[in-house]
């Protein structure tokens, strides 16, 4: 049959036999986001093109080669969103969401658009599930988003994920690395591809990400950023690695991982399956909110985006999904909000992080645990706990921790007791 119209190259129809997998992933993510109090935002699919040029980055492939840019009838330069993060930051600032949500965690589900060469797992219109966590500079926030990702992917049946992790440093230490890298690459110019020769001038770190030149560079012993991190960035990265290890999250340290977007600082990560392209990517971007608010709000941030289509393909390839019943917990409105506060001592932070993850994995009662916020004073943490109507606050302090105790405060009755750390979950689920 000769039909008159066909879909545009790089787009596809999701048919009924596939839609349930999209729903499964989205519903599973939604449940886990609820637990960790990520509030959903729906933002426009098109914005002013400048937003992406100034955030995703003028020299990135996404902006230079892949963005769908068009003029509207009034001659304004607009773009279909190639990713969600810039729009979420814009919405956060424009709607002053920081006033309403002292715990500023947001999630989003929707289409993104990139003019890429279509192939399996690479489309011109595709779906992402994203999360952005604002206002916590401590690596517990980075560890939390990675933990959540593991929960989502494991819950939809993907158990064999590979997490690659790196730190890109900050505005203090990255320029030193950039300088050393440019010097090094200058000697190998003739061995690198045409694109990389341009990248050396404009965005040299992206050379490390080049599919053509990456293996060559490893052979040449290219300098890596880990040797250039300043003390603060190194400490941040070391703490993150300890947090992940304690939460039983396996990762590979990949010093050549740079990511294709400009806003990242410190942590970056990508997740893939044994035989797949990257299914999830994210990282920290501590300067973006300040940049978009002209310095008015200096809020650190970390987040990720799941490539929903790639996860669907991963499920289809790795398990016989038609015969497996995939477990997806159901949340009721009947929740028990718990806040974990902490004194800023490494050991206490480690315990607090573990406890939040354990509480949120607890199936007997619908506990929703928040925290820790180690960069805030105990008083400010208590204020935050109060403002989000926590029913209980667990305080992990130096003295109590010596004997493996914590303080359990009932916020309704305004009473508190010392209790063994190992018994706190029992107590809350009584
Ligand atoms: P990204 O690495 O550009 O990061 O995209 C995230 C994920 O979206 C990729 O890992 C991939 O699974 C999926 N994806 C990207 N392009 C395509 C495509 N053409 N077809 C199908 N799937 C694709 C971001 O978008 C950042 N906003 C992530 C982030 C959030 N960082 C911090 N917060």
Coordinates of C-alpha atoms and ligand atoms in Angstrom, one line a residue:
X1 CA 0.0 0.0 0.0
X2 CA 1.3 3.4 -0.9
X3 CA 0.7 5.8 2.0
X4 CA 0.9 9.5 1.6
X5 CA 2.9 10.5 4.7
X6 CA 5.6 8.8 6.7
X7 CA 7.2 9.6 10.0
X8 CA 10.2 11.9 9.9
X9 CA 13.6 10.2 10.0
X10 CA 14.8 9.7 13.6
X11 CA 11.3 9.7 15.1
X12 CA 9.3 6.6 15.9
X13 CA 5.9 5.5 17.0
X14 CA 5.6 3.7 20.4
X15 CA 3.2 0.9 19.8
X16 CA 0.9 -0.7 22.4
X17 CA 3.2 -3.7 22.8
X18 CA 6.0 -1.4 23.9
X19 CA 4.1 1.2 25.8
X20 CA 3.8 -0.9 29.0
X21 CA 7.6 -0.9 29.3
X22 CA 7.7 2.9 29.1
X23 CA 5.0 3.0 31.7
X24 CA 6.8 0.5 33.9
X25 CA 10.0 2.6 33.9
X26 CA 8.1 5.9 34.4
X27 CA 5.9 4.5 37.2
X28 CA 8.8 2.9 39.0
X29 CA 10.8 6.1 38.8
X30 CA 7.8 8.1 40.0
X31 CA 7.4 5.9 43.1
X32 CA 11.1 6.1 44.0
X33 CA 11.1 9.9 43.3
X34 CA 8.2 10.2 45.7
X35 CA 10.1 8.4 48.4
X36 CA 13.0 10.8 48.1
X37 CA 10.7 13.8 47.7
X38 CA 11.5 14.8 44.1
X39 CA 8.6 17.0 42.9
X40 CA 7.5 16.7 39.3
X41 CA 7.8 19.7 37.0
X42 CA 6.5 19.9 33.5
X43 CA 8.3 22.6 31.5
X44 CA 7.9 23.7 27.9
X45 CA 9.4 21.6 25.0
X46 CA 10.8 24.8 23.5
X47 CA 12.6 27.8 25.0
X48 CA 14.7 30.6 23.8
X49 CA 17.7 29.1 22.0
X50 CA 20.0 31.3 24.1
X51 CA 19.1 29.4 27.3
X52 CA 20.8 26.2 25.9
X53 CA 23.6 28.1 24.2
X54 CA 24.6 29.6 27.5
X55 CA 24.2 26.5 29.6
X56 CA 24.6 23.3 27.7
X57 CA 27.5 25.2 26.0
X58 CA 28.2 27.1 22.8
X59 CA 31.0 24.7 21.7
X60 CA 29.2 21.5 22.5
X61 CA 28.0 19.1 19.8
X62 CA 24.5 19.3 21.2
X63 CA 24.3 23.1 20.6
X64 CA 26.5 23.3 17.5
X65 CA 25.3 20.4 15.5
X66 CA 22.2 18.9 17.1
X67 CA 19.9 21.6 18.3
X68 CA 16.6 22.2 16.4
X69 CA 16.6 26.0 16.2
X70 CA 13.8 27.9 14.5
X71 CA 12.4 31.4 14.3
X72 CA 8.8 32.0 15.3
X73 CA 6.5 34.3 13.5
X74 CA 7.9 37.3 15.4
X75 CA 11.4 36.4 14.5
X76 CA 12.4 35.1 17.9
X77 CA 15.2 32.5 17.9
X78 CA 13.8 29.4 19.7
X79 CA 15.0 25.9 20.2
X80 CA 13.3 22.5 20.9
X81 CA 14.9 21.4 24.2
X82 CA 17.8 19.1 23.6
X83 CA 17.9 18.3 27.4
X84 CA 15.9 19.1 30.5
X85 CA 18.4 20.6 33.0
X86 CA 18.6 24.2 31.6
X87 CA 14.8 24.5 31.6
X88 CA 14.4 23.1 35.1
X89 CA 16.9 25.7 36.4
X90 CA 15.1 28.5 34.5
X91 CA 11.8 27.3 36.0
X92 CA 13.3 27.1 39.5
X93 CA 14.5 30.7 39.3
X94 CA 11.5 32.2 37.4
X95 CA 9.0 30.6 39.7
X96 CA 11.1 31.3 42.8
X97 CA 10.7 27.6 43.8
X98 CA 13.4 27.9 46.4
X99 CA 10.9 29.9 48.5
X100 CA 8.2 27.1 48.4
X101 CA 10.5 24.1 48.5
X102 CA 13.2 24.2 51.2
X103 CA 14.1 20.7 50.0
X104 CA 14.5 21.5 46.3
X105 CA 14.4 18.2 44.4
X106 CA 12.7 18.0 41.1
X107 CA 12.0 15.4 38.5
X108 CA 10.7 15.5 35.0
X109 CA 9.5 13.1 32.3
X110 CA 9.3 14.0 28.6
X111 CA 10.6 14.3 25.1
X112 CA 14.0 15.8 24.1
X113 CA 15.1 16.6 20.6
X114 CA 18.5 16.3 19.0
X115 CA 19.5 16.2 15.3
X116 CA 21.7 13.2 15.6
X117 CA 22.5 10.5 13.0
X118 CA 19.7 8.0 13.7
X119 CA 20.6 4.5 14.7
X120 CA 19.5 2.0 17.4
X121 CA 19.3 3.9 20.7
X122 CA 19.8 7.3 19.0
X123 CA 16.8 9.2 17.9
X124 CA 15.9 12.8 17.0
X125 CA 13.0 12.8 19.4
X126 CA 13.5 10.7 22.5
X127 CA 12.3 10.4 26.1
X128 CA 14.2 11.2 29.3
X129 CA 13.4 10.8 32.9
X130 CA 15.4 13.4 34.8
X131 CA 16.1 14.4 38.4
X132 CA 17.7 17.6 39.7
X133 CA 18.7 18.0 43.4
X134 CA 19.4 21.6 44.4
X135 CA 21.0 23.0 47.5
X136 CA 23.2 20.3 48.9
X137 CA 26.9 20.7 48.1
X138 CA 28.0 17.7 50.1
X139 CA 28.7 14.4 48.2
X140 CA 25.8 12.8 50.0
X141 CA 23.6 14.4 47.4
X142 CA 25.7 12.9 44.5
X143 CA 25.6 9.5 46.3
X144 CA 21.8 9.9 46.7
X145 CA 21.1 10.4 43.0
X146 CA 23.3 7.5 42.1
X147 CA 21.6 5.3 44.7
X148 CA 18.2 6.3 43.3
X149 CA 19.3 5.4 39.8
X150 CA 20.5 2.0 40.9
X151 CA 17.1 1.5 42.6
X152 CA 15.1 2.5 39.5
X153 CA 17.2 0.4 37.1
X154 CA 17.3 -2.7 39.4
X155 CA 13.6 -2.4 40.0
X156 CA 12.8 -2.6 36.3
X157 CA 15.0 -5.8 36.1
X158 CA 18.3 -4.3 35.0
X159 CA 20.7 -5.8 37.6
X160 CA 24.0 -5.7 35.7
X161 CA 24.5 -2.0 35.3
X162 CA 28.0 -0.5 34.9
X163 CA 28.6 2.9 36.6
X164 CA 31.5 5.0 35.4
X165 CA 32.5 7.9 37.6
X166 CA 34.9 10.8 37.5
X167 CA 35.5 14.3 38.9
X168 CA 36.0 17.2 36.6
X169 CA 37.2 19.5 39.3
X170 CA 36.1 23.1 39.7
X171 CA 37.0 26.6 38.3
X172 CA 40.1 26.6 40.5
X173 CA 41.7 23.3 39.4
X174 CA 40.3 22.6 36.0
X175 CA 42.1 25.4 34.1
X176 CA 45.4 23.9 35.2
X177 CA 44.4 20.6 33.8
X178 CA 43.1 22.2 30.6
X179 CA 46.4 23.9 30.1
X180 CA 48.4 20.7 30.6
X181 CA 46.1 18.8 28.3
X182 CA 46.3 21.5 25.5
X183 CA 50.1 21.4 25.8
X184 CA 50.1 17.6 25.5
X185 CA 47.6 17.5 22.6
X186 CA 49.6 20.1 20.6
X187 CA 52.3 17.5 20.1
X188 CA 49.8 14.9 18.7
X189 CA 47.7 17.2 16.5
X190 CA 48.5 15.4 13.3
X191 CA 47.3 12.1 14.8
X192 CA 43.9 13.4 15.9
X193 CA 40.7 13.6 13.8
X194 CA 39.5 16.8 12.2
X195 CA 36.9 17.5 14.9
X196 CA 39.4 17.1 17.7
X197 CA 41.8 19.6 16.0
X198 CA 39.0 22.1 16.4
X199 CA 38.2 20.9 19.9
X200 CA 41.8 21.5 21.1
X201 CA 41.2 25.2 20.5
X202 CA 37.6 25.5 21.7
X203 CA 36.9 22.7 24.3
X204 CA 40.0 20.5 24.7
X205 CA 38.5 18.2 27.4
X206 CA 36.0 17.0 24.8
X207 CA 38.9 15.4 22.9
X208 CA 39.0 12.8 25.6
X209 CA 35.4 11.8 24.7
X210 CA 36.1 11.4 21.0
X211 CA 35.1 7.9 19.8
X212 CA 37.8 8.0 17.1
X213 CA 40.7 9.3 19.2
X214 CA 40.0 7.9 22.7
X215 CA 41.9 4.7 22.5
X216 CA 44.9 6.5 20.8
X217 CA 45.0 9.0 23.6
X218 CA 45.2 6.2 26.2
X219 CA 48.1 4.7 24.3
X220 CA 49.8 8.1 24.3
X221 CA 49.5 8.3 28.1
X222 CA 47.4 11.4 28.0
X223 CA 47.4 13.4 31.4
X224 CA 44.3 12.8 33.5
X225 CA 42.4 15.2 35.6
X226 CA 42.7 13.2 38.9
X227 CA 46.3 14.4 39.2
X228 CA 45.2 18.0 39.0
X229 CA 42.3 18.2 41.4
X230 CA 42.5 20.8 44.2
X231 CA 42.3 19.6 47.8
X232 CA 38.6 20.4 48.1
X233 CA 37.6 18.6 44.9
X234 CA 39.8 15.6 45.8
X235 CA 38.2 15.5 49.2
X236 CA 34.7 15.7 47.7
X237 CA 35.4 12.9 45.3
X238 CA 37.0 10.7 48.0
X239 CA 34.1 11.1 50.2
X240 CA 31.7 10.3 47.4
X241 CA 33.6 7.1 46.7
X242 CA 33.4 6.1 50.4
X243 CA 29.6 6.8 50.5
X244 CA 29.1 4.7 47.4
X245 CA 31.2 1.8 48.7
X246 CA 29.2 1.8 52.0
X247 CA 26.0 1.8 50.1
X248 CA 27.2 -1.3 48.2
X249 CA 27.3 0.5 44.9
X250 CA 30.0 -0.7 42.5
X251 CA 31.5 1.8 40.2
X252 CA 34.5 2.2 37.9
X253 CA 36.7 5.2 38.2
X254 CA 37.2 6.5 34.6
X255 CA 39.6 9.5 34.5
X256 CA 38.8 10.1 30.8
X257 CA 35.1 10.5 31.4
X258 CA 34.2 14.2 30.6
X259 CA 30.6 14.3 29.3
X260 CA 29.4 16.4 26.4
X261 CA 27.9 19.3 28.3
X262 CA 29.6 22.4 29.6
X263 CA 28.1 23.0 33.0
X264 CA 29.5 20.2 35.0
X265 CA 31.7 20.7 38.1
X266 CA 33.2 17.9 40.2
X267 CA 31.2 14.6 39.9
X268 CA 30.2 13.2 36.5
X269 CA 28.9 9.7 35.9
X270 CA 27.5 7.5 33.1
X271 CA 25.7 4.2 33.4
X272 CA 25.6 1.6 30.7
X273 CA 24.7 -2.1 30.3
X274 CA 27.3 -4.7 29.2
X275 CA 26.5 -4.4 25.5
X276 CA 24.8 -1.0 25.3
X277 CA 25.5 2.6 24.8
X278 CA 25.1 4.9 27.8
X279 CA 21.6 4.6 29.3
X280 CA 21.9 7.2 32.0
X281 CA 24.2 10.2 32.5
X282 CA 24.5 13.0 35.0
X283 CA 26.7 15.0 37.4
X284 CA 27.1 18.0 39.6
X285 CA 26.8 21.6 38.3
X286 CA 27.5 23.9 41.2
X287 CA 27.8 27.1 39.1
X288 CA 24.8 26.9 36.8
X289 CA 22.1 28.4 39.0
X290 CA 24.4 31.3 40.0
X291 CA 25.2 31.8 36.3
X292 CA 21.5 32.0 35.3
X293 CA 20.6 34.3 38.1
X294 CA 23.5 36.7 37.6
X295 CA 25.0 35.6 40.9
X296 CA 21.8 36.3 42.9
X297 CA 21.4 32.6 44.0
X298 CA 24.5 30.6 44.5
X299 CA 22.9 27.1 44.8
X300 CA 24.9 23.9 44.2
X301 CA 23.1 21.2 42.2
X302 CA 23.5 17.6 41.0
X303 CA 21.2 15.5 38.7
X304 CA 20.8 12.9 36.0
X305 CA 18.8 12.0 33.0
X306 CA 17.7 8.4 32.1
X307 CA 17.4 7.7 28.4
X308 CA 14.0 6.0 28.7
X309 CA 14.2 4.5 25.2
X310 CA 17.6 3.0 25.8
X311 CA 16.3 1.5 29.1
X312 CA 13.4 0.0 27.2
X313 CA 15.8 -1.6 24.7
X314 CA 17.9 -2.8 27.6
X315 CA 15.0 -4.6 29.2
X316 CA 14.0 -6.1 25.9
X317 CA 17.5 -7.4 25.3
X318 CA 18.6 -8.6 28.7
X319 CA 15.6 -10.3 30.2
X320 CA 12.6 -12.2 28.9
X321 CA 10.3 -9.4 30.1
X322 CA 7.1 -11.0 28.7
X323 CA 7.3 -13.8 31.2
X324 CA 8.8 -12.0 34.2
X325 CA 6.6 -10.2 36.7
X326 CA 8.6 -7.1 37.5
X327 CA 8.2 -5.8 41.0
X328 CA 7.0 -2.3 41.4
X329 CA 6.0 -1.2 44.9
X330 CA 2.8 0.8 45.4
X331 CA 2.8 3.9 47.4
X332 CA -0.2 5.0 49.4
X333 CA -0.7 8.5 50.7
X334 CA -0.1 7.2 54.2
X335 CA 3.5 8.1 54.7
X336 CA 5.8 8.6 57.7
X337 CA 8.2 11.5 57.0
X338 CA 11.5 11.2 58.8
X339 CA 14.4 13.6 58.7
X340 CA 18.0 12.5 59.4
X341 CA 20.1 15.3 60.9
X342 CA 23.8 15.1 61.5
X343 CA 26.8 16.7 63.1
X344 CA 29.3 17.5 60.4
X345 CA 31.8 14.7 61.3
X346 CA 32.7 12.2 58.6
X347 CA 31.7 9.1 60.5
X348 CA 28.3 10.6 61.4
X349 CA 27.6 11.6 57.8
X350 CA 28.4 8.1 56.6
X351 CA 26.0 6.6 59.1
X352 CA 23.3 9.2 58.3
X353 CA 23.6 8.5 54.6
X354 CA 23.4 4.8 55.1
X355 CA 20.4 5.2 57.4
X356 CA 18.4 7.4 54.9
X357 CA 18.9 4.8 52.2
X358 CA 17.9 2.0 54.6
X359 CA 14.8 3.8 55.8
X360 CA 13.7 4.5 52.2
X361 CA 14.2 0.8 51.3
X362 CA 12.1 -0.2 54.3
X363 CA 9.0 -2.0 53.0
X364 CA 7.0 -2.5 56.3
X365 CA 5.9 1.1 56.7
X366 CA 5.8 3.9 54.2
X367 CA 8.8 5.8 55.6
X368 CA 10.0 8.7 53.5
X369 CA 13.4 9.8 54.7
X370 CA 15.2 13.1 53.9
X371 CA 18.7 14.3 54.5
X372 CA 21.4 14.6 55.6
X373 CA 22.4 18.2 55.0
X374 CA 25.9 18.2 56.6
X375 CA 26.8 21.6 55.3
X376 CA 24.1 23.2 57.5
X377 CA 24.2 23.8 61.2
X378 CA 22.1 21.4 63.4
X379 CA 19.8 24.2 64.1
X380 CA 19.2 24.9 60.4
X381 CA 18.7 21.2 59.8
X382 CA 16.0 21.1 62.5
X383 CA 14.3 24.1 61.0
X384 CA 14.3 22.4 57.6
X385 CA 12.9 19.2 59.2
X386 CA 10.1 21.3 60.7
X387 CA 9.3 23.1 57.6
X388 CA 8.7 19.9 55.7
X389 CA 6.5 18.5 58.4
X390 CA 8.8 15.6 59.5
X391 CA 7.2 13.4 62.1
X392 CA 10.5 12.2 63.5
X393 CA 14.0 13.5 63.4
X394 CA 16.9 11.2 63.9
X395 CA 20.0 13.1 65.1
X396 CA 23.4 11.4 64.6
X397 CA 25.9 13.3 66.7
X398 CA 29.5 12.7 67.8
X399 CA 28.8 11.7 71.4
X400 CA 26.0 9.3 70.7
X401 CA 27.8 7.7 67.7
X402 CA 30.7 6.6 70.0
X403 CA 28.2 4.1 71.6
X404 CA 26.3 3.4 68.4
X405 CA 23.3 5.5 69.6
X406 CA 21.3 8.3 68.0
X407 CA 18.6 10.6 69.2
X408 CA 15.1 9.9 68.0
X409 CA 12.9 13.0 68.3
X410 CA 9.1 12.9 68.0
X411 CA 8.2 16.2 66.4
X412 CA 4.5 16.0 67.2
X413 CA 5.0 15.2 70.9
X414 CA 8.2 17.2 71.2
X415 CA 9.8 14.4 73.1
X416 CA 13.1 12.6 72.4
X417 CA 15.0 9.6 73.5
X418 CA 18.3 8.0 73.0
X419 CA 18.1 4.8 71.0
X420 CA 20.5 2.3 69.6
X421 CA 21.2 3.0 65.9
X422 CA 20.5 -0.7 65.1
X423 CA 17.0 -0.4 66.7
X424 CA 15.8 2.8 65.1
X425 CA 14.1 1.2 62.2
X426 CA 12.3 -1.3 64.4
X427 CA 11.1 1.6 66.6
X428 CA 9.8 3.5 63.7
X429 CA 7.9 0.5 62.2
X430 CA 6.3 -0.5 65.6
Ligands
LIG1 P1 22.9 13.5 28.3 O1 24.1 12.7 28.5 O2 23.0 14.5 27.1 O3 22.7 14.3 29.6 O4 21.7 12.6 28.1 C1 21.2 11.7 29.1 C2 20.8 10.4 28.5 O5 19.8 10.6 27.5 C3 21.8 9.6 27.7 O6 22.7 8.9 28.6 C4 21.0 8.7 26.8 O7 20.6 7.6 27.5 C5 19.8 9.6 26.5 N1 20.0 10.2 25.2 C6 20.7 11.3 24.8 N2 20.6 11.5 23.5 C7 19.8 10.6 23.0 C8 19.2 10.3 21.7 N3 19.6 11.0 20.6 N4 18.4 9.2 21.5 C9 18.0 8.5 22.6 N5 18.5 8.7 23.9 C10 19.4 9.7 24.1 C11 21.7 15.2 29.8 O8 20.7 15.3 29.0 C12 21.8 16.0 31.1 N6 20.6 16.9 31.2 C13 21.8 15.0 32.3 C14 21.8 15.8 33.6 C15 20.8 16.1 34.4 N7 22.9 16.2 34.2 C16 22.6 16.8 35.3 N8 21.3 16.8 35.5

